[in-house]
PDB file of C-alpha atoms and ligand atoms in Angstrom:
ATOM      1  CA  MET I   1      13.376  24.174   9.803  1.00 74.00           C
ATOM      2  CA  LYS I   2      11.584  22.854  12.953  1.00 87.00           C
ATOM      3  CA  ASN I   3       9.886  19.411  12.518  1.00 96.00           C
ATOM      4  CA  ILE I   4       7.739  18.421  15.401  1.00 98.00           C
ATOM      5  CA  THR I   5       5.657  15.251  15.541  1.00 98.00           C
ATOM      6  CA  TYR I   6       2.994  14.247  17.864  1.00 98.00           C
ATOM      7  CA  VAL I   7       2.975  10.774  19.212  1.00 98.00           C
ATOM      8  CA  ASN I   8       1.017   9.416  22.225  1.00 94.00           C
ATOM      9  CA  ASP I   9       0.330  12.759  23.968  1.00 95.00           C
ATOM     10  CA  LYS I  10       3.739  14.212  23.238  1.00 97.00           C
ATOM     11  CA  PHE I  11       5.124  16.756  20.842  1.00 98.00           C
ATOM     12  CA  VAL I  12       8.644  15.772  20.063  1.00 98.00           C
ATOM     13  CA  ASN I  13      11.328  16.345  17.417  1.00 98.00           C
ATOM     14  CA  HIS I  14      10.414  14.092  14.407  1.00 98.00           C
ATOM     15  CA  ASP I  15      13.705  12.050  14.737  1.00 97.00           C
ATOM     16  CA  LYS I  16      12.938  11.413  18.360  1.00 97.00           C
ATOM     17  CA  ALA I  17       9.317  10.206  17.719  1.00 98.00           C
ATOM     18  CA  VAL I  18       9.061   6.451  18.621  1.00 98.00           C
ATOM     19  CA  VAL I  19       6.530   3.721  19.239  1.00 98.00           C
ATOM     20  CA  SER I  20       7.040   0.392  20.955  1.00 98.00           C
ATOM     21  CA  VAL I  21       8.304  -2.675  18.993  1.00 98.00           C
ATOM     22  CA  GLU I  22       5.202  -4.389  20.247  1.00 98.00           C
ATOM     23  CA  ASP I  23       2.914  -1.744  18.839  1.00 98.00           C
ATOM     24  CA  ARG I  24       0.168  -3.642  16.844  1.00 98.00           C
ATOM     25  CA  GLY I  25       0.507  -1.218  14.007  1.00 98.00           C
ATOM     26  CA  LEU I  26       4.065  -2.533  13.483  1.00 98.00           C
ATOM     27  CA  LEU I  27       3.315  -6.106  14.285  1.00 98.00           C
ATOM     28  CA  PHE I  28       0.067  -6.651  12.438  1.00 98.00           C
ATOM     29  CA  SER I  29      -0.752  -3.436  10.467  1.00 98.00           C
ATOM     30  CA  ASP I  30      -3.557  -3.262  13.016  1.00 98.00           C
ATOM     31  CA  SER I  31      -4.054   0.354  12.202  1.00 98.00           C
ATOM     32  CA  ILE I  32      -5.667   2.966   9.890  1.00 98.00           C
ATOM     33  CA  TYR I  33      -4.488   6.224   8.558  1.00 98.00           C
ATOM     34  CA  GLU I  34      -5.400   9.510   6.739  1.00 99.00           C
ATOM     35  CA  LEU I  35      -3.381  11.814   4.592  1.00 98.00           C
ATOM     36  CA  ILE I  36      -4.685  15.367   4.326  1.00 98.00           C
ATOM     37  CA  SER I  37      -3.204  17.945   1.837  1.00 97.00           C
ATOM     38  CA  VAL I  38      -2.264  21.392   2.577  1.00 97.00           C
ATOM     39  CA  PHE I  39      -1.973  23.988  -0.237  1.00 95.00           C
ATOM     40  CA  ASN I  40      -0.798  27.458   0.435  1.00 94.00           C
ATOM     41  CA  GLY I  41      -1.215  26.972   4.130  1.00 95.00           C
ATOM     42  CA  LYS I  42      -4.831  25.770   3.832  1.00 95.00           C
ATOM     43  CA  ILE I  43      -5.990  22.289   4.831  1.00 97.00           C
ATOM     44  CA  ILE I  44      -8.103  20.668   2.186  1.00 97.00           C
ATOM     45  CA  ASP I  45     -11.429  18.913   3.116  1.00 98.00           C
ATOM     46  CA  LEU I  46     -10.352  18.428   6.848  1.00 98.00           C
ATOM     47  CA  LYS I  47     -13.790  17.412   7.942  1.00 98.00           C
ATOM     48  CA  LEU I  48     -14.266  14.869   5.269  1.00 98.00           C
ATOM     49  CA  HIS I  49     -10.907  13.312   6.192  1.00 98.00           C
ATOM     50  CA  LEU I  50     -11.721  13.197   9.886  1.00 98.00           C
ATOM     51  CA  ASN I  51     -15.075  11.669   9.170  1.00 98.00           C
ATOM     52  CA  ARG I  52     -13.369   8.900   7.137  1.00 98.00           C
ATOM     53  CA  LEU I  53     -10.754   8.359   9.839  1.00 98.00           C
ATOM     54  CA  PHE I  54     -13.505   7.769  12.431  1.00 98.00           C
ATOM     55  CA  LYS I  55     -15.409   5.493  10.010  1.00 98.00           C
ATOM     56  CA  SER I  56     -12.209   3.475   9.498  1.00 98.00           C
ATOM     57  CA  LEU I  57     -11.759   3.233  13.238  1.00 98.00           C
ATOM     58  CA  LYS I  58     -15.259   1.971  13.694  1.00 98.00           C
ATOM     59  CA  LYS I  59     -14.962  -0.550  10.857  1.00 98.00           C
ATOM     60  CA  ILE I  60     -11.859  -2.131  12.469  1.00 98.00           C
ATOM     61  CA  ARG I  61     -13.299  -1.780  15.946  1.00 98.00           C
ATOM     62  CA  ILE I  62     -10.638   0.525  17.544  1.00 98.00           C
ATOM     63  CA  LYS I  63     -12.158   2.337  20.363  1.00 97.00           C
ATOM     64  CA  SER I  64     -10.658   5.781  20.305  1.00 94.00           C
ATOM     65  CA  ASN I  65      -9.880   7.868  23.373  1.00 92.00           C
ATOM     66  CA  PHE I  66      -9.739  11.092  21.416  1.00 97.00           C
ATOM     67  CA  SER I  67     -12.169  13.432  19.652  1.00 98.00           C
ATOM     68  CA  LYS I  68     -12.173  15.051  16.170  1.00 98.00           C
ATOM     69  CA  ASN I  69     -11.560  18.390  18.072  1.00 98.00           C
ATOM     70  CA  LYS I  70      -8.511  17.020  19.855  1.00 98.00           C
ATOM     71  CA  ILE I  71      -7.034  15.915  16.473  1.00 98.00           C
ATOM     72  CA  GLU I  72      -7.769  19.315  14.952  1.00 98.00           C
ATOM     73  CA  ASN I  73      -6.030  21.171  17.821  1.00 98.00           C
ATOM     74  CA  ILE I  74      -2.942  18.900  17.326  1.00 98.00           C
ATOM     75  CA  ILE I  75      -2.946  19.580  13.594  1.00 98.00           C
ATOM     76  CA  ASN I  76      -3.190  23.334  14.148  1.00 98.00           C
ATOM     77  CA  LYS I  77      -0.363  23.231  16.604  1.00 98.00           C
ATOM     78  CA  LEU I  78       1.826  21.211  14.331  1.00 98.00           C
ATOM     79  CA  MET I  79       1.131  23.402  11.296  1.00 98.00           C
ATOM     80  CA  ASN I  80       2.118  26.453  13.343  1.00 97.00           C
ATOM     81  CA  GLN I  81       5.225  24.936  14.770  1.00 97.00           C
ATOM     82  CA  ASN I  82       6.336  23.418  11.433  1.00 98.00           C
ATOM     83  CA  SER I  83       5.306  26.266   9.241  1.00 97.00           C
ATOM     84  CA  LEU I  84       3.546  24.043   6.988  1.00 97.00           C
ATOM     85  CA  LYS I  85       2.526  25.840   3.740  1.00 95.00           C
ATOM     86  CA  ASN I  86       2.506  23.062   1.096  1.00 96.00           C
ATOM     87  CA  GLY I  87       2.605  19.480   1.863  1.00 97.00           C
ATOM     88  CA  TYR I  88       0.431  17.042   3.893  1.00 98.00           C
ATOM     89  CA  ILE I  89      -0.649  15.985   7.394  1.00 98.00           C
ATOM     90  CA  TYR I  90      -0.353  12.353   8.159  1.00 98.00           C
ATOM     91  CA  ILE I  91      -2.419  10.682  10.942  1.00 99.00           C
ATOM     92  CA  GLN I  92      -2.106   6.978  11.894  1.00 99.00           C
ATOM     93  CA  VAL I  93      -4.061   5.256  14.752  1.00 98.00           C
ATOM     94  CA  THR I  94      -3.037   1.730  15.810  1.00 98.00           C
ATOM     95  CA  ARG I  95      -4.569  -0.601  18.374  1.00 98.00           C
ATOM     96  CA  GLY I  96      -1.869   0.209  20.715  1.00 98.00           C
ATOM     97  CA  THR I  97       0.921  -1.801  22.377  1.00 98.00           C
ATOM     98  CA  ALA I  98       0.329  -5.267  23.780  1.00 98.00           C
ATOM     99  CA  GLU I  99       1.767  -8.753  23.965  1.00 98.00           C
ATOM    100  CA  ARG I 100       1.805 -10.176  20.458  1.00 98.00           C
ATOM    101  CA  LYS I 101      -1.501 -12.142  20.184  1.00 98.00           C
ATOM    102  CA  HIS I 102      -3.825 -11.913  17.195  1.00 98.00           C
ATOM    103  CA  GLU I 103      -6.931 -11.281  19.135  1.00 98.00           C
ATOM    104  CA  PHE I 104      -7.697  -7.768  20.434  1.00 98.00           C
ATOM    105  CA  PRO I 105      -5.982  -6.903  23.802  1.00 98.00           C
ATOM    106  CA  ILE I 106      -8.620  -6.663  26.604  1.00 96.00           C
ATOM    107  CA  ASN I 107      -7.299  -3.185  27.586  1.00 95.00           C
ATOM    108  CA  TYR I 108      -5.450  -1.016  25.138  1.00 97.00           C
ATOM    109  CA  LYS I 109      -4.737   2.640  24.578  1.00 98.00           C
ATOM    110  CA  PRO I 110      -4.607   3.383  20.791  1.00 98.00           C
ATOM    111  CA  THR I 111      -1.394   4.831  19.511  1.00 98.00           C
ATOM    112  CA  LEU I 112      -2.041   8.150  17.855  1.00 98.00           C
ATOM    113  CA  ILE I 113       0.689   9.589  15.465  1.00 98.00           C
ATOM    114  CA  ILE I 114       0.415  12.814  13.656  1.00 98.00           C
ATOM    115  CA  PHE I 115       3.127  14.369  11.549  1.00 98.00           C
ATOM    116  CA  THR I 116       3.393  16.877   8.717  1.00 98.00           C
ATOM    117  CA  LYS I 117       5.581  17.034   5.691  1.00 98.00           C
ATOM    118  CA  ASN I 118       6.585  19.829   3.338  1.00 96.00           C
ATOM    119  CA  LEU I 119       6.325  19.008  -0.337  1.00 94.00           C
ATOM    120  CA  ASN I 120       7.141  20.800  -3.498  1.00 89.00           C
ATOM    121  CA  ILE I 121       4.618  20.336  -6.326  1.00 84.00           C
ATOM    122  CA  ASN I 122       6.092  18.812  -9.520  1.00 86.00           C
ATOM    123  CA  LYS I 123       4.231  21.118 -11.980  1.00 90.00           C
ATOM    124  CA  LYS I 124       5.816  19.312 -15.029  1.00 94.00           C
ATOM    125  CA  ILE I 125       3.754  16.090 -14.686  1.00 96.00           C
ATOM    126  CA  TYR I 126       0.519  18.076 -14.665  1.00 97.00           C
ATOM    127  CA  LYS I 127       1.410  19.757 -18.041  1.00 97.00           C
ATOM    128  CA  LYS I 128       2.788  16.572 -19.606  1.00 98.00           C
ATOM    129  CA  GLY I 129       0.417  13.972 -18.131  1.00 98.00           C
ATOM    130  CA  ILE I 130       1.504  10.513 -16.915  1.00 98.00           C
ATOM    131  CA  LYS I 131       1.742   6.898 -18.059  1.00 98.00           C
ATOM    132  CA  VAL I 132       0.129   4.097 -16.041  1.00 98.00           C
ATOM    133  CA  ILE I 133       0.337   0.331 -16.247  1.00 98.00           C
ATOM    134  CA  THR I 134      -2.173  -2.303 -15.332  1.00 98.00           C
ATOM    135  CA  MET I 135      -1.863  -5.084 -12.846  1.00 98.00           C
ATOM    136  CA  PRO I 136      -4.157  -7.678 -11.311  1.00 98.00           C
ATOM    137  CA  ASP I 137      -5.848  -6.360  -8.028  1.00 98.00           C
ATOM    138  CA  ILE I 138      -4.639  -8.839  -5.547  1.00 98.00           C
ATOM    139  CA  ARG I 139      -5.867  -6.907  -2.445  1.00 98.00           C
ATOM    140  CA  TRP I 140      -8.364  -8.025   0.292  1.00 98.00           C
ATOM    141  CA  MET I 141     -12.035  -7.331   0.016  1.00 98.00           C
ATOM    142  CA  ARG I 142     -12.244  -4.409   2.329  1.00 98.00           C
ATOM    143  CA  ARG I 143     -10.461  -1.720   0.305  1.00 98.00           C
ATOM    144  CA  ASP I 144     -13.012   0.706   1.644  1.00 98.00           C
ATOM    145  CA  ILE I 145     -10.993   0.774   4.935  1.00 98.00           C
ATOM    146  CA  LYS I 146      -8.063   3.130   4.891  1.00 98.00           C
ATOM    147  CA  SER I 147      -5.871   0.479   6.476  1.00 98.00           C
ATOM    148  CA  THR I 148      -2.087   0.761   6.645  1.00 98.00           C
ATOM    149  CA  SER I 149      -1.914  -2.950   5.191  1.00 98.00           C
ATOM    150  CA  LEU I 150      -0.686  -1.642   1.991  1.00 98.00           C
ATOM    151  CA  LEU I 151       1.745  -4.433   0.747  1.00 98.00           C
ATOM    152  CA  PRO I 152      -0.201  -5.170  -2.515  1.00 98.00           C
ATOM    153  CA  ASN I 153      -0.340  -1.325  -3.245  1.00 98.00           C
ATOM    154  CA  ILE I 154       3.400  -0.928  -2.617  1.00 98.00           C
ATOM    155  CA  LEU I 155       4.279  -3.759  -4.804  1.00 98.00           C
ATOM    156  CA  ALA I 156       2.030  -2.476  -7.584  1.00 98.00           C
ATOM    157  CA  LYS I 157       3.418   1.031  -7.342  1.00 98.00           C
ATOM    158  CA  GLN I 158       7.042  -0.259  -7.393  1.00 98.00           C
ATOM    159  CA  ASN I 159       6.281  -2.262 -10.477  1.00 98.00           C
ATOM    160  CA  ALA I 160       4.951   0.743 -12.127  1.00 98.00           C
ATOM    161  CA  ILE I 161       8.044   2.759 -11.285  1.00 98.00           C
ATOM    162  CA  GLU I 162      10.348   0.022 -12.482  1.00 98.00           C
ATOM    163  CA  LYS I 163       8.451   0.075 -15.790  1.00 98.00           C
ATOM    164  CA  GLY I 164       8.756   3.896 -16.205  1.00 98.00           C
ATOM    165  CA  ALA I 165       5.196   4.601 -15.271  1.00 98.00           C
ATOM    166  CA  TYR I 166       3.720   6.844 -12.579  1.00 98.00           C
ATOM    167  CA  GLU I 167       0.983   4.556 -11.250  1.00 98.00           C
ATOM    168  CA  ALA I 168      -0.400   0.990 -11.425  1.00 98.00           C
ATOM    169  CA  LEU I 169      -4.092   0.633 -12.236  1.00 98.00           C
ATOM    170  CA  LEU I 170      -5.541  -2.438 -10.523  1.00 98.00           C
ATOM    171  CA  VAL I 171      -7.680  -4.789 -12.453  1.00 98.00           C
ATOM    172  CA  ASP I 172     -10.248  -7.005 -10.650  1.00 98.00           C
ATOM    173  CA  ASN I 173     -11.997  -9.526 -12.730  1.00 97.00           C
ATOM    174  CA  GLY I 174     -11.490  -7.433 -15.957  1.00 97.00           C
ATOM    175  CA  HIS I 175     -12.558  -4.173 -14.373  1.00 98.00           C
ATOM    176  CA  ILE I 176     -10.395  -1.403 -13.166  1.00 98.00           C
ATOM    177  CA  THR I 177     -10.996  -0.613  -9.507  1.00 98.00           C
ATOM    178  CA  GLU I 178      -8.473   2.141  -8.732  1.00 98.00           C
ATOM    179  CA  GLY I 179      -4.871   3.000  -8.716  1.00 98.00           C
ATOM    180  CA  SER I 180      -2.357   1.775  -6.086  1.00 98.00           C
ATOM    181  CA  ALA I 181      -2.756   5.073  -4.343  1.00 98.00           C
ATOM    182  CA  SER I 182      -5.409   6.907  -6.377  1.00 98.00           C
ATOM    183  CA  ASN I 183      -8.830   6.781  -7.927  1.00 99.00           C
ATOM    184  CA  ILE I 184      -9.219   6.477 -11.723  1.00 98.00           C
ATOM    185  CA  TRP I 185     -11.646   8.283 -13.945  1.00 98.00           C
ATOM    186  CA  ILE I 186     -12.336   7.987 -17.653  1.00 98.00           C
ATOM    187  CA  ILE I 187     -14.027  10.360 -20.017  1.00 98.00           C
ATOM    188  CA  LYS I 188     -16.097   8.727 -22.849  1.00 95.00           C
ATOM    189  CA  ASP I 189     -16.641  10.093 -26.333  1.00 87.00           C
ATOM    190  CA  SER I 190     -20.068  11.489 -25.043  1.00 83.00           C
ATOM    191  CA  ASN I 191     -18.153  13.525 -22.444  1.00 88.00           C
ATOM    192  CA  LYS I 192     -19.578  11.420 -19.643  1.00 97.00           C
ATOM    193  CA  ILE I 193     -17.244  11.109 -16.755  1.00 98.00           C
ATOM    194  CA  VAL I 194     -16.985   7.633 -15.222  1.00 98.00           C
ATOM    195  CA  THR I 195     -15.393   6.381 -11.934  1.00 98.00           C
ATOM    196  CA  HIS I 196     -15.790   3.193 -10.011  1.00 98.00           C
ATOM    197  CA  PRO I 197     -18.954   3.121  -7.683  1.00 98.00           C
ATOM    198  CA  VAL I 198     -18.487   3.208  -3.907  1.00 98.00           C
ATOM    199  CA  ASN I 199     -18.302  -0.274  -2.462  1.00 98.00           C
ATOM    200  CA  ASN I 200     -15.832  -2.558  -0.728  1.00 98.00           C
ATOM    201  CA  LYS I 201     -13.718  -2.790  -3.893  1.00 98.00           C
ATOM    202  CA  ILE I 202     -12.254   0.804  -3.627  1.00 98.00           C
ATOM    203  CA  LEU I 203     -11.233   3.452  -1.236  1.00 98.00           C
ATOM    204  CA  ASN I 204     -13.757   6.284  -1.507  1.00 98.00           C
ATOM    205  CA  GLY I 205     -11.229   9.000  -2.004  1.00 98.00           C
ATOM    206  CA  ILE I 206     -12.005  12.366  -0.499  1.00 98.00           C
ATOM    207  CA  THR I 207     -10.757  14.108  -3.769  1.00 98.00           C
ATOM    208  CA  ARG I 208     -13.142  11.820  -5.550  1.00 98.00           C
ATOM    209  CA  GLN I 209     -16.114  12.863  -3.259  1.00 98.00           C
ATOM    210  CA  THR I 210     -15.276  16.506  -3.683  1.00 98.00           C
ATOM    211  CA  LEU I 211     -14.694  16.301  -7.457  1.00 98.00           C
ATOM    212  CA  ILE I 212     -18.124  14.602  -7.939  1.00 98.00           C
ATOM    213  CA  LYS I 213     -19.934  17.453  -6.177  1.00 98.00           C
ATOM    214  CA  ILE I 214     -17.966  20.111  -8.267  1.00 98.00           C
ATOM    215  CA  LEU I 215     -18.625  18.328 -11.560  1.00 98.00           C
ATOM    216  CA  LYS I 216     -22.365  17.846 -10.851  1.00 97.00           C
ATOM    217  CA  LYS I 217     -22.602  21.552  -9.915  1.00 97.00           C
ATOM    218  CA  ASN I 218     -20.952  22.339 -13.198  1.00 97.00           C
ATOM    219  CA  ASN I 219     -23.409  20.301 -15.256  1.00 96.00           C
ATOM    220  CA  PHE I 220     -21.050  17.418 -16.150  1.00 97.00           C
ATOM    221  CA  ILE I 221     -22.492  13.954 -16.287  1.00 98.00           C
ATOM    222  CA  VAL I 222     -20.790  11.730 -13.786  1.00 98.00           C
ATOM    223  CA  LEU I 223     -21.525   7.938 -13.765  1.00 98.00           C
ATOM    224  CA  GLU I 224     -20.307   5.963 -10.802  1.00 98.00           C
ATOM    225  CA  LYS I 225     -20.086   2.783 -12.694  1.00 98.00           C
ATOM    226  CA  SER I 226     -17.322   0.150 -13.064  1.00 98.00           C
ATOM    227  CA  PHE I 227     -15.518  -0.100 -16.523  1.00 98.00           C
ATOM    228  CA  ASN I 228     -13.192  -2.600 -17.937  1.00 98.00           C
ATOM    229  CA  LEU I 229      -9.715  -2.346 -19.346  1.00 97.00           C
ATOM    230  CA  ILE I 230     -10.783  -2.124 -22.914  1.00 97.00           C
ATOM    231  CA  GLN I 231     -13.112   0.768 -22.105  1.00 97.00           C
ATOM    232  CA  ALA I 232     -10.282   2.493 -20.230  1.00 98.00           C
ATOM    233  CA  LYS I 233      -7.854   2.049 -23.143  1.00 97.00           C
ATOM    234  CA  ASN I 234     -10.494   3.292 -25.667  1.00 96.00           C
ATOM    235  CA  SER I 235     -11.448   6.322 -23.377  1.00 97.00           C
ATOM    236  CA  LYS I 236     -11.242   9.855 -24.756  1.00 97.00           C
ATOM    237  CA  GLU I 237      -9.474  11.094 -21.650  1.00 98.00           C
ATOM    238  CA  ALA I 238      -8.480   9.713 -18.308  1.00 98.00           C
ATOM    239  CA  PHE I 239      -7.112  11.078 -15.057  1.00 98.00           C
ATOM    240  CA  LEU I 240      -6.302  10.038 -11.481  1.00 98.00           C
ATOM    241  CA  THR I 241      -7.260  11.752  -8.345  1.00 98.00           C
ATOM    242  CA  SER I 242      -5.746  11.755  -4.721  1.00 98.00           C
ATOM    243  CA  SER I 243      -5.206  14.165  -1.958  1.00 98.00           C
ATOM    244  CA  THR I 244      -1.419  14.533  -2.668  1.00 95.00           C
ATOM    245  CA  MET I 245      -1.649  14.581  -6.455  1.00 95.00           C
ATOM    246  CA  ALA I 246      -5.136  16.314  -6.837  1.00 97.00           C
ATOM    247  CA  ILE I 247      -6.016  15.707 -10.472  1.00 98.00           C
ATOM    248  CA  LEU I 248      -3.413  14.085 -12.691  1.00 98.00           C
ATOM    249  CA  PRO I 249      -3.970  13.613 -16.472  1.00 98.00           C
ATOM    250  CA  ILE I 250      -3.157  10.192 -17.920  1.00 98.00           C
ATOM    251  CA  ILE I 251      -1.705  10.086 -21.438  1.00 98.00           C
ATOM    252  CA  LYS I 252      -0.886   6.387 -21.722  1.00 98.00           C
ATOM    253  CA  ILE I 253      -2.395   3.058 -20.339  1.00 98.00           C
ATOM    254  CA  ASP I 254       0.091   0.191 -20.960  1.00 98.00           C
ATOM    255  CA  ASN I 255       0.865   0.829 -24.575  1.00 95.00           C
ATOM    256  CA  PHE I 256      -2.281   2.710 -25.562  1.00 97.00           C
ATOM    257  CA  SER I 257      -2.069   6.446 -26.010  1.00 98.00           C
ATOM    258  CA  ILE I 258      -4.902   8.408 -24.426  1.00 98.00           C
ATOM    259  CA  SER I 259      -6.132  11.784 -25.866  1.00 95.00           C
ATOM    260  CA  ASN I 260      -3.325  11.771 -28.528  1.00 95.00           C
ATOM    261  CA  GLY I 261      -0.563  11.396 -25.731  1.00 97.00           C
ATOM    262  CA  LYS I 262      -1.378  14.828 -24.063  1.00 97.00           C
ATOM    263  CA  PRO I 263      -3.715  16.038 -21.259  1.00 98.00           C
ATOM    264  CA  GLY I 264      -7.167  16.300 -22.681  1.00 96.00           C
ATOM    265  CA  GLU I 265      -9.223  19.463 -22.968  1.00 97.00           C
ATOM    266  CA  THR I 266     -11.969  18.254 -20.562  1.00 97.00           C
ATOM    267  CA  THR I 267      -9.318  17.052 -18.032  1.00 98.00           C
ATOM    268  CA  GLN I 268      -7.710  20.443 -18.076  1.00 98.00           C
ATOM    269  CA  LYS I 269     -10.974  22.127 -17.544  1.00 98.00           C
ATOM    270  CA  ILE I 270     -11.662  19.841 -14.541  1.00 98.00           C
ATOM    271  CA  MET I 271      -8.251  20.541 -13.198  1.00 98.00           C
ATOM    272  CA  SER I 272      -8.943  24.266 -13.267  1.00 98.00           C
ATOM    273  CA  LEU I 273     -12.263  23.810 -11.551  1.00 98.00           C
ATOM    274  CA  TYR I 274     -10.537  21.757  -8.767  1.00 98.00           C
ATOM    275  CA  ASN I 275      -7.843  24.424  -8.483  1.00 96.00           C
ATOM    276  CA  TYR I 276     -10.472  27.046  -8.296  1.00 96.00           C
ATOM    277  CA  TYR I 277     -12.195  25.070  -5.423  1.00 96.00           C
ATOM    278  CA  ILE I 278      -8.877  24.919  -3.482  1.00 94.00           C
ATOM    279  CA  ASN I 279      -8.142  28.586  -3.990  1.00 88.00           C
ATOM    280  CA  GLN I 280     -11.697  29.507  -3.274  1.00 83.00           C
ATOM    281  CA  LYS I 281     -11.477  27.780   0.125  1.00 59.00           C
ATOM    282  CA  GLU I 282      -8.538  29.954   0.851  1.00 53.00           C
ATOM    283  CA  ASN I 283     -10.502  33.108   0.190  1.00 49.00           C
ATOM    284  CA  LYS I 284     -13.680  32.000   1.713  1.00 50.00           C
ATOM    285  CA  LYS I 285     -13.625  34.370   4.563  1.00 45.00           C
ATOM    286  CA  LYS I 286     -12.456  37.369   2.444  1.00 45.00           C
ATOM    287  CA  ASN I 287     -14.978  36.615  -0.256  1.00 42.00           C
ATOM    288  CA  SER I 288     -17.973  34.928   1.277  1.00 38.00           C
ATOM    289  CA  SER I 289     -20.646  36.726  -0.584  1.00 34.00           C
ATOM    290  CA  LYS I 290     -19.392  35.554  -4.080  1.00 36.00           C
ATOM    291  CA  GLU I 291     -21.731  33.132  -5.887  1.00 34.00           C
ATOM    292  CA  LEU I 292     -19.837  29.887  -6.369  1.00 33.00           C
ATOM    293  CA  LYS I 293     -20.389  27.027  -8.666  1.00 38.00           C
ATOM    294  CA  ILE I 294     -18.434  24.680  -6.402  1.00 36.00           C
ATOM    295  CA  ALA I 295     -19.011  22.180  -3.733  1.00 31.00           C
TER     296      ALA I 295
HETATM  297  N1  PMP U   1      -7.344   4.805  -3.459  1.00 95.12           N
HETATM  298  C1  PMP U   1      -6.288   4.412  -2.800  1.00 95.12           C
HETATM  299  C2  PMP U   1      -5.923   2.960  -2.759  1.00 95.12           C
HETATM  300  C3  PMP U   1      -5.501   5.321  -2.168  1.00 95.12           C
HETATM  301  O1  PMP U   1      -4.436   4.967  -1.359  1.00 95.12           O
HETATM  302  C4  PMP U   1      -5.830   6.758  -2.238  1.00 95.12           C
HETATM  303  C5  PMP U   1      -4.946   7.785  -1.691  1.00 95.12           C
HETATM  304  N2  PMP U   1      -4.885   7.718  -0.205  1.00 95.12           N
HETATM  305  C6  PMP U   1      -6.970   7.092  -2.902  1.00 95.12           C
HETATM  306  C7  PMP U   1      -7.794   6.073  -3.544  1.00 95.12           C
HETATM  307  C8  PMP U   1      -7.404   8.538  -3.070  1.00 95.12           C
HETATM  308  O2  PMP U   1      -7.933   8.938  -1.913  1.00 95.12           O
HETATM  309  P1  PMP U   1      -7.874  10.440  -1.381  1.00 95.12           P
HETATM  310  O3  PMP U   1      -8.554  11.272  -2.506  1.00 95.12           O
HETATM  311  O4  PMP U   1      -8.717  10.465  -0.180  1.00 95.12           O
HETATM  312  O5  PMP U   1      -6.454  10.881  -1.198  1.00 95.12           O
END
């Protein structure tokens, strides 16, 4: 199958796509990224992802020389060329290539990389649920920026995998912020659904944003409030969200079973609401008159 990648104004074979060894993304992680899911040939929440990409650029003061429209055009071209049906689109922007000095180069041209990846969904883990471990959150204080400086996240995830878990929940001052690559939600006895508030301590996930809208429209009570490890371990149900995994039920936190060790009822309901949202997006044009209780 064809695998074309976009790098700095060129469409090339993925294995021929290169950047300079002096690219600031490589030397300093002076770069930001986005990962956008594609289900059944449909791009999920593209606008929200592009908005977050441009917000990240602004926060790290990269002056872009491209528009959202240009990115959308590149994405459409890649999706066609690579026949992308299920998988993701990855976008990275760096502060370009320059002599290795910490301060920003006076003149620079941002490096823009866009590639796509086909993925098969592992349906088993959604039925069975996953185990997570907890670890200290040792990251910097601007976790709201979708930066490619992911070393603490990578180390946490690797630790989880080595312990037979799927994800590491990060604990900051006794409170759980998020997973190494996901947002975390707990469901209390009262059926209230709790997730960390939006601030510099977490990445405001696009799946998180969309799910909050869906839940509120379906009369769930959502609290954007921080919670501690004890509250998480005593929760009725818990789940993770991210663009690649959508909604993933948690059945164990460290050695504590959650919802009797199987995906909880409310989580399953929420998973089907989210799936409905994704499928509805597909049918939007065909079915635009139908009344929807989704975002
Ligand atoms: N937090 C972190 C640290 C992440 O890496 C991710 C996945 N990129 C998320 C949350 C979830 O974000 P999204 O729903 O936009 O994929």
